[in-house]
Amino acid sequence: MALFYMHGVPIGYVAILLALVASMGGFIFGYDTGQISDILLMNDFRLRFATCGTPGDVATCEFSTVRAGLIVSLLSIGTLVGALCGAPTADYLGRRYAMVVECGLFIIGVVIQVTATGVWQQFAVGRFVSGLAVGALSAAVPIYQAETAPYRIRGTLTATYQLFITFGILVAYCISIAARSVSGAGSWRIVVGIGIVWPCLLAFGILFMPESPRWLALRGRYAEARRSLARAHGIPKDQEDTEPFIVSEVDAIKANLEFEKDLKAGWIDCFRPANKTLYRTLLGMSLQSLQQLTGANYFFYYGATIFTSVGIEDSFITQIILGAVNFVCTFGGLYVMQRFGRRVPLIVGGVWQSMWLFVFAAAGTAKVPQENPNIGKLMIVSACMFIFGYAMTWAPGVWILIGETFATRTRAKQGALSTASNWLWNFLLAFFTPFIVSAIEFRYGFVFAACNLAGAIFVYFFLYESSNLTLEAVDQMYNDPSCKPWTSGTWVPPGYESRYDFKARVVENGNGTEEGKVEKVLGNGKTGSQTGVEEKVEHVVSE
């Protein structure tokens, strides 16, 4: 039975569950991101892995810029490689079983870390191995959610990935502050070791969720695709073959795949101009890069160190405040991305974030924070206001877009390339931030402020509005030469009055007896056709 209806579209409880279970991949990502900032300050960790002027005296132990950068950033190198490997894995094994394999790899990385005793390179290698899994999951999870979720609430359900990232960061902060009082290696090993729990939950839970209907359809398994869609929409099993909504959506997927049958799906094909494939690949890669260049991970990776430098006595508490702001505001992001679409939140968010980063940098540059407590407080407020905007716009928005922007046959690889761009910049920022900060200190914030403003401008000129459209209709929109990014918010397939009336229906072809054809209705009213299937599918208005 349907849990509720959204603009006439039934939504089942399985749709909510699959989004939450898959989002554990985001929790793993967030937990691994959030833990390292506090671990670098733990006494036993510094005694074991830092360079100490006097052996056994933690006060003389400091991480060199290179060592700290490598420990933090090797996770990002792993995620970069993992994201690229995640695409063929998800295409070959399916979205669900790929996640199971990746969870096992993450656990191996955790074991390598917790068994390190005095060699910092072993800990760093463990983070690299875990990063392989995190990167692969970051490519697979948003695509799985976008391909499986009912399109009316696709934005909200896909955004739960970012919500769980922020939840993972917050949990890491809370566990770290509780574990820092533990004597010896237990302080940091507890924080790292608990990370085994999260992939176990994901690997077990995802086995009970339906496989992506588009992945199943791509392999000709249409009966299973109908079952997957029916479960997500709360349609009983005995009605899945007769329910008009399910039948028409599967036929629309089938028609789109038939239209794309000449589209190759290799890595090089992601960079071919046909069907605006190259455009969308570069768009996804740019958005993911710009998400990193907002500067959010400047605070998440080095937040404890940053706030120690502005004179905050207990930087662990400040980290929890930032993590809590990030987590709570992401709930607002679920509403914002569902209510206002994709373009407007990203544009407004870019401007808002730029403004508060400018305040942060200006305050830290104008006076020495350690000597002016009020300046330090202003910088913390500015950081919180930045996180407020980021958590509601750029943080969830970009992950949503990665799942819904690309064509079905190349979606996994284009999503992987985009995600790899995120991790490349993640690594560059994680590794070079200590060097940059030592050279220009808080003026670093001006760089991020400029990047946020550039991101808002980029979105206005290049991003199409994809909310409240099926993934197949999004593909049509990008291929409509009369549709421009700044007019895309009002685009609907020809004959439709609004996106809220949008749905597909099967129309009999000709006399209904001869071999049919698939018509792909383009935004300019023209059609392209290919023969070889039994139905003619077109998108028409439904009042």
mmCIF file of C-alpha atoms in Angstrom, residues 19-20 22-30 134-142 145 155-167 288 330 334 395-396 399-400 419 423:
data_model
loop_
_atom_site.group_PDB
_atom_site.id
_atom_site.type_symbol
_atom_site.label_atom_id
_atom_site.label_comp_id
_atom_site.label_asym_id
_atom_site.label_seq_id
_atom_site.Cartn_x
_atom_site.Cartn_y
_atom_site.Cartn_z
ATOM 1 C CA ALA A 19 16.974 6.325 0.744
ATOM 2 C CA LEU A 20 17.826 6.027 4.439
ATOM 3 C CA ALA A 22 21.689 3.751 1.109
ATOM 4 C CA SER A 23 22.526 7.034 2.826
ATOM 5 C CA MET A 24 24.576 5.073 5.334
ATOM 6 C CA GLY A 25 27.197 5.382 2.611
ATOM 7 C CA GLY A 26 27.098 9.110 3.270
ATOM 8 C CA PHE A 27 27.341 8.504 7.007
ATOM 9 C CA ILE A 28 30.531 6.482 6.443
ATOM 10 C CA PHE A 29 31.918 9.342 4.371
ATOM 11 C CA GLY A 30 31.009 11.936 7.001
ATOM 12 C CA VAL A 134 34.208 5.834 0.432
ATOM 13 C CA GLY A 135 34.871 7.061 -3.106
ATOM 14 C CA ALA A 136 33.123 4.100 -4.710
ATOM 15 C CA LEU A 137 30.139 4.535 -2.385
ATOM 16 C CA SER A 138 29.968 8.257 -3.139
ATOM 17 C CA ALA A 139 29.583 7.376 -6.823
ATOM 18 C CA ALA A 140 27.094 4.526 -6.347
ATOM 19 C CA VAL A 141 24.742 5.823 -3.647
ATOM 20 C CA PRO A 142 23.404 9.065 -5.243
ATOM 21 C CA GLN A 145 18.829 6.799 -4.954
ATOM 22 C CA GLY A 155 15.293 15.651 -4.522
ATOM 23 C CA THR A 156 14.398 15.042 -0.896
ATOM 24 C CA LEU A 157 15.370 11.382 -0.896
ATOM 25 C CA THR A 158 18.679 11.927 -2.703
ATOM 26 C CA ALA A 159 19.496 14.789 -0.338
ATOM 27 C CA THR A 160 19.392 12.338 2.573
ATOM 28 C CA TYR A 161 22.859 11.284 1.389
ATOM 29 C CA GLN A 162 24.181 14.712 2.376
ATOM 30 C CA LEU A 163 22.096 14.661 5.570
ATOM 31 C CA PHE A 164 23.836 11.450 6.610
ATOM 32 C CA ILE A 165 27.224 12.933 5.729
ATOM 33 C CA THR A 166 26.567 15.743 8.197
ATOM 34 C CA PHE A 167 25.199 13.272 10.748
ATOM 35 C CA GLN A 288 31.579 18.820 -7.777
ATOM 36 C CA THR A 330 20.682 20.049 6.289
ATOM 37 C CA LEU A 334 15.800 18.759 2.224
ATOM 38 C CA ALA A 395 25.927 20.472 0.212
ATOM 39 C CA PRO A 396 22.774 18.517 -0.751
ATOM 40 C CA TRP A 399 24.772 15.310 -4.840
ATOM 41 C CA ILE A 400 21.176 15.465 -6.076
ATOM 42 C CA THR A 419 32.624 12.539 -8.018
ATOM 43 C CA TRP A 423 37.755 14.047 -4.454
#
